[in-house]
Coordinates of C-alpha atoms and ligand atoms in Angstrom, one line a residue:
M1 CA -87.8 -27.5 65.9
E2 CA -91.8 -26.2 66.0
S3 CA -94.2 -27.4 69.2
G4 CA -97.0 -26.7 71.0
A5 CA -95.0 -26.5 74.4
I6 CA -96.7 -25.6 78.1
V7 CA -94.6 -24.2 80.5
L8 CA -93.9 -25.9 83.4
D9 CA -90.9 -23.7 85.4
T10 CA -88.9 -20.6 84.6
T11 CA -85.4 -20.3 86.6
D12 CA -83.9 -16.6 86.5
H13 CA -80.3 -16.9 84.6
G14 CA -78.3 -13.8 84.9
E15 CA -79.4 -10.4 84.6
S16 CA -81.5 -10.9 81.1
D17 CA -82.4 -14.2 80.3
L18 CA -84.8 -17.0 81.8
I19 CA -83.8 -21.1 81.5
V20 CA -87.8 -22.5 81.3
T21 CA -88.7 -25.9 81.3
L22 CA -91.3 -26.8 78.7
F23 CA -93.5 -29.5 78.3
C24 CA -93.0 -29.9 74.3
Q25 CA -95.6 -32.3 72.7
E26 CA -93.0 -32.7 69.9
S27 CA -90.8 -34.0 72.4
G28 CA -91.3 -34.5 76.0
R29 CA -89.5 -32.0 78.5
V30 CA -86.9 -29.5 77.0
T31 CA -85.1 -27.3 79.1
A32 CA -84.3 -23.7 77.0
I33 CA -83.0 -20.5 77.2
A34 CA -84.6 -17.5 76.5
K35 CA -82.4 -14.5 75.6
G36 CA -83.0 -11.6 77.0
A37 CA -86.6 -12.9 77.6
K38 CA -86.1 -10.4 81.6
R39 CA -85.6 -7.3 79.0
S40 CA -86.9 -7.5 76.1
K41 CA -90.5 -6.5 76.5
K42 CA -91.5 -7.9 73.0
R43 CA -91.0 -10.6 73.1
F44 CA -91.1 -13.2 75.5
V45 CA -93.2 -10.8 77.5
N46 CA -96.1 -12.4 79.4
K47 CA -95.6 -15.9 77.8
L48 CA -93.3 -17.3 79.8
E49 CA -95.9 -17.6 82.9
F50 CA -96.1 -20.9 84.5
F51 CA -99.1 -23.3 82.5
T52 CA -98.8 -21.3 79.4
Y53 CA -99.7 -23.0 76.3
L54 CA -97.5 -22.1 73.7
Q55 CA -96.4 -22.8 70.1
V56 CA -92.6 -22.6 69.9
N57 CA -89.9 -22.7 68.2
Y58 CA -86.5 -23.7 69.6
Q59 CA -83.1 -24.9 68.2
Q60 CA -81.1 -28.1 70.1
K61 CA -77.8 -29.5 68.8
N62 CA -79.2 -32.8 71.7
E63 CA -80.6 -33.4 74.4
Q64 CA -77.3 -32.3 76.7
V65 CA -77.0 -28.9 75.9
L66 CA -79.9 -26.2 76.3
A67 CA -82.6 -25.4 73.3
F68 CA -82.4 -22.3 72.5
L69 CA -85.8 -20.4 72.4
S70 CA -86.3 -18.4 69.4
E71 CA -90.0 -17.6 69.3
A72 CA -93.2 -18.1 71.4
E73 CA -96.1 -17.5 70.9
I74 CA -99.8 -18.0 73.3
Y75 CA -102.6 -20.0 72.2
T76 CA -104.1 -19.8 75.5
C77 CA -102.4 -18.5 79.0
F78 CA -105.5 -19.7 81.2
P79 CA -106.4 -16.6 82.3
S80 CA -108.2 -17.8 85.1
L81 CA -105.6 -20.3 87.0
R82 CA -104.0 -16.9 87.7
Q83 CA -106.9 -14.8 89.4
N84 CA -108.6 -17.7 91.7
L85 CA -106.4 -18.8 94.0
N86 CA -107.8 -22.3 93.9
L87 CA -107.3 -23.1 91.1
Y88 CA -103.6 -21.7 90.8
G89 CA -103.0 -24.4 93.6
I90 CA -104.4 -27.4 92.0
A91 CA -102.6 -26.7 88.2
T92 CA -99.7 -26.3 90.6
I93 CA -100.4 -29.9 91.8
I94 CA -100.4 -30.8 88.3
R95 CA -97.5 -28.8 87.4
E96 CA -95.3 -30.6 89.7
F97 CA -96.4 -34.3 88.6
L98 CA -95.4 -32.7 85.0
L99 CA -92.1 -32.3 85.8
L100 CA -91.4 -35.8 87.7
G101 CA -92.8 -37.5 85.3
V102 CA -91.9 -36.3 82.2
K103 CA -89.3 -37.3 80.7
D104 CA -86.3 -35.2 78.0
G105 CA -86.5 -37.1 74.6
E106 CA -89.8 -38.6 75.5
P107 CA -93.2 -37.2 73.8
D108 CA -96.0 -38.5 75.1
N109 CA -99.0 -36.4 73.0
N110 CA -102.2 -38.5 75.7
I111 CA -100.4 -37.3 78.6
F112 CA -100.2 -33.6 76.3
R113 CA -103.7 -33.4 75.7
L114 CA -104.3 -34.2 79.0
T115 CA -102.4 -31.9 80.5
L116 CA -104.4 -29.6 78.3
W117 CA -107.6 -30.7 79.6
A118 CA -106.8 -30.5 83.0
F119 CA -105.8 -26.7 82.4
H120 CA -109.1 -26.2 80.2
R121 CA -111.2 -27.7 83.1
L122 CA -109.5 -25.8 85.8
D123 CA -109.7 -22.3 83.7
N124 CA -113.6 -23.0 82.9
K125 CA -113.7 -23.1 86.7
E126 CA -115.0 -26.7 87.5
E127 CA -114.6 -28.3 90.9
P128 CA -110.4 -27.9 90.9
R129 CA -109.9 -31.6 93.3
Q130 CA -112.1 -33.5 90.3
V131 CA -110.6 -32.5 87.8
L132 CA -107.1 -33.1 89.7
A133 CA -108.1 -36.7 90.9
L134 CA -109.2 -37.6 87.0
F135 CA -105.9 -36.1 85.7
L136 CA -103.8 -38.3 88.4
I137 CA -105.6 -41.5 87.4
Q138 CA -105.3 -41.4 84.1
F139 CA -101.7 -39.6 83.8
F140 CA -100.5 -42.8 86.3
G141 CA -101.9 -45.2 83.6
Y142 CA -100.1 -43.1 80.8
L143 CA -96.6 -43.7 83.0
G144 CA -97.6 -47.6 83.3
Y145 CA -98.9 -47.3 86.5
R146 CA -103.0 -48.6 86.1
P147 CA -103.9 -50.9 88.9
D148 CA -106.1 -53.2 88.8
F149 CA -109.5 -52.2 90.5
H150 CA -111.7 -54.9 88.8
S151 CA -110.0 -57.9 91.6
C152 CA -108.2 -58.2 94.3
G153 CA -104.9 -58.7 93.6
N154 CA -104.0 -61.8 95.8
C155 CA -106.6 -64.1 94.8
N156 CA -108.2 -62.8 91.9
Q157 CA -111.3 -62.8 92.4
T158 CA -113.5 -60.0 90.9
V159 CA -114.6 -57.2 92.9
Q160 CA -117.9 -58.0 94.9
T161 CA -120.0 -55.4 97.1
T162 CA -120.0 -58.3 99.6
K163 CA -116.6 -58.2 100.7
S164 CA -114.4 -54.9 101.9
Y165 CA -111.3 -53.8 100.1
R166 CA -108.0 -52.2 100.9
F167 CA -105.5 -50.7 98.9
N168 CA -101.7 -51.4 99.2
S169 CA -99.7 -48.3 97.7
S170 CA -96.0 -50.4 97.6
S171 CA -97.5 -53.2 95.5
G172 CA -99.4 -51.1 93.7
Q173 CA -103.3 -53.7 94.7
L174 CA -106.5 -53.9 95.8
I175 CA -106.5 -56.4 98.3
C176 CA -110.0 -57.9 99.3
S177 CA -111.8 -58.6 103.2
S178 CA -110.8 -62.3 102.8
C179 CA -106.8 -62.4 101.9
N180 CA -106.2 -59.5 104.5
Q181 CA -108.5 -60.7 107.7
N182 CA -106.1 -58.3 109.9
N183 CA -106.9 -55.5 107.8
R184 CA -102.3 -54.9 108.5
C185 CA -102.3 -54.9 104.6
G186 CA -103.0 -51.0 102.8
R187 CA -105.7 -48.3 103.0
P188 CA -109.0 -49.0 103.4
L189 CA -111.5 -48.0 100.0
S190 CA -115.3 -47.5 99.8
Q191 CA -116.9 -49.4 96.7
G192 CA -117.6 -46.0 95.5
T193 CA -114.1 -45.5 95.4
I194 CA -113.4 -48.3 93.6
K195 CA -115.8 -48.1 90.9
I196 CA -115.0 -43.8 89.5
V197 CA -111.4 -45.1 89.4
Q198 CA -112.3 -48.5 87.1
T199 CA -114.3 -46.1 85.0
A200 CA -111.8 -43.5 85.1
Q201 CA -109.6 -45.2 83.9
D202 CA -111.3 -47.1 80.7
Q203 CA -113.0 -43.5 80.2
P204 CA -112.3 -41.9 77.6
L205 CA -110.7 -37.8 77.2
D206 CA -113.7 -36.1 75.4
R207 CA -115.6 -37.9 77.9
L208 CA -113.4 -37.9 81.1
H209 CA -115.8 -34.4 81.6
R210 CA -118.9 -36.9 82.4
L211 CA -117.5 -38.5 85.4
K212 CA -118.3 -36.3 88.9
I213 CA -117.1 -37.1 92.0
S214 CA -118.5 -35.7 95.5
G215 CA -117.7 -36.1 98.6
S216 CA -116.5 -38.8 101.1
I217 CA -115.1 -40.9 97.5
L218 CA -113.6 -38.0 96.2
K219 CA -111.6 -36.7 99.3
E220 CA -110.7 -41.0 99.7
S221 CA -109.7 -40.9 96.2
L222 CA -107.7 -38.1 96.7
Q223 CA -105.6 -39.9 99.3
L224 CA -105.4 -43.1 97.3
L225 CA -103.6 -41.0 94.4
H226 CA -101.5 -39.1 97.1
N227 CA -100.2 -42.2 98.1
F228 CA -99.8 -44.2 95.4
G229 CA -98.3 -40.9 93.8
R230 CA -95.6 -41.0 96.4
H231 CA -94.6 -44.6 96.3
I232 CA -94.3 -44.1 92.1
F233 CA -92.4 -40.8 92.0
Q234 CA -90.3 -42.0 96.0
R235 CA -91.1 -38.5 97.2
E236 CA -93.1 -35.6 98.9
I237 CA -95.2 -33.8 96.4
T238 CA -94.6 -30.9 97.9
S239 CA -97.3 -28.8 96.5
W240 CA -100.3 -31.1 98.2
H241 CA -100.5 -29.1 100.9
V242 CA -102.4 -26.5 99.1
L243 CA -105.1 -28.7 99.5
A244 CA -105.3 -28.4 103.1
E245 CA -104.4 -24.9 103.0
N246 CA -107.2 -23.7 100.9
K247 CA -109.9 -25.1 103.2
K248 CA -108.1 -22.6 105.9
T249 CA -107.5 -19.3 104.3
S250 CA -108.4 -16.8 101.2
S251 CA -105.1 -14.5 101.7
E252 CA -102.6 -14.7 98.8
P253 CA -99.8 -17.6 99.2
S254 CA -96.1 -17.5 99.5
Y255 CA -96.1 -20.0 96.0
L256 CA -98.4 -17.2 94.4
K257 CA -95.1 -16.0 92.2
N258 CA -95.9 -12.6 90.8
P259 CA -99.6 -12.3 91.3
E260 CA -99.9 -8.7 89.9
Q261 CA -99.1 -10.1 85.7
Ligands
LIG1 ZN1 -108.7 -62.1 97.5

């Protein structure tokens, strides 16, 4: 089987092999063994790194067994992601969401293209938190979580500038101030955030880079997406802490594996 693939994870297997988790364009998530990857310097050297976009060739009898990775050729390794701590951190959050959302045997060309879009944008050193926000808005949508940001989830009235709104992560609904007079439900959202999420949900991939999110709207959007993501997957997003760390320090973090490669 031949496919475009993005490296999501690797673990050592014995003395010389690697187990690689790939996001394949043709087949969704594939876990493959790369025989001799740690020894044979020629065949896989520097190819099986996180985020790298490859053309792979693998054989698999069925989805219950490991695939056998026979070849891998690099399209791009997104070099900036490995040289810049901020970019690496954001790519790591995207990687964690992909590991949670991409399933065996379920190819999703939209998510595949969206991931390449995000890694290319990060590699071009665009504002990484903006890339993350736009990625997550569309990623959740492709997974079937596309909250209606055009109207209140309770009274169904179209969003109005005269009202204030909150977002309830559990129900995935926007609730207007008339329906939620004691403000107990969800987190407040500004009109600016509501507008940018609406727009980003509908934006085709080839025009997604035109959207700009910054300042308090970016901060609020990321908070919303973090909470919603935790709700969708019913777990903590462990790499999210890099967003806080990046602000404080530029020293080498423990999650940066093999920085010399
Ligand atoms: Zn309402």
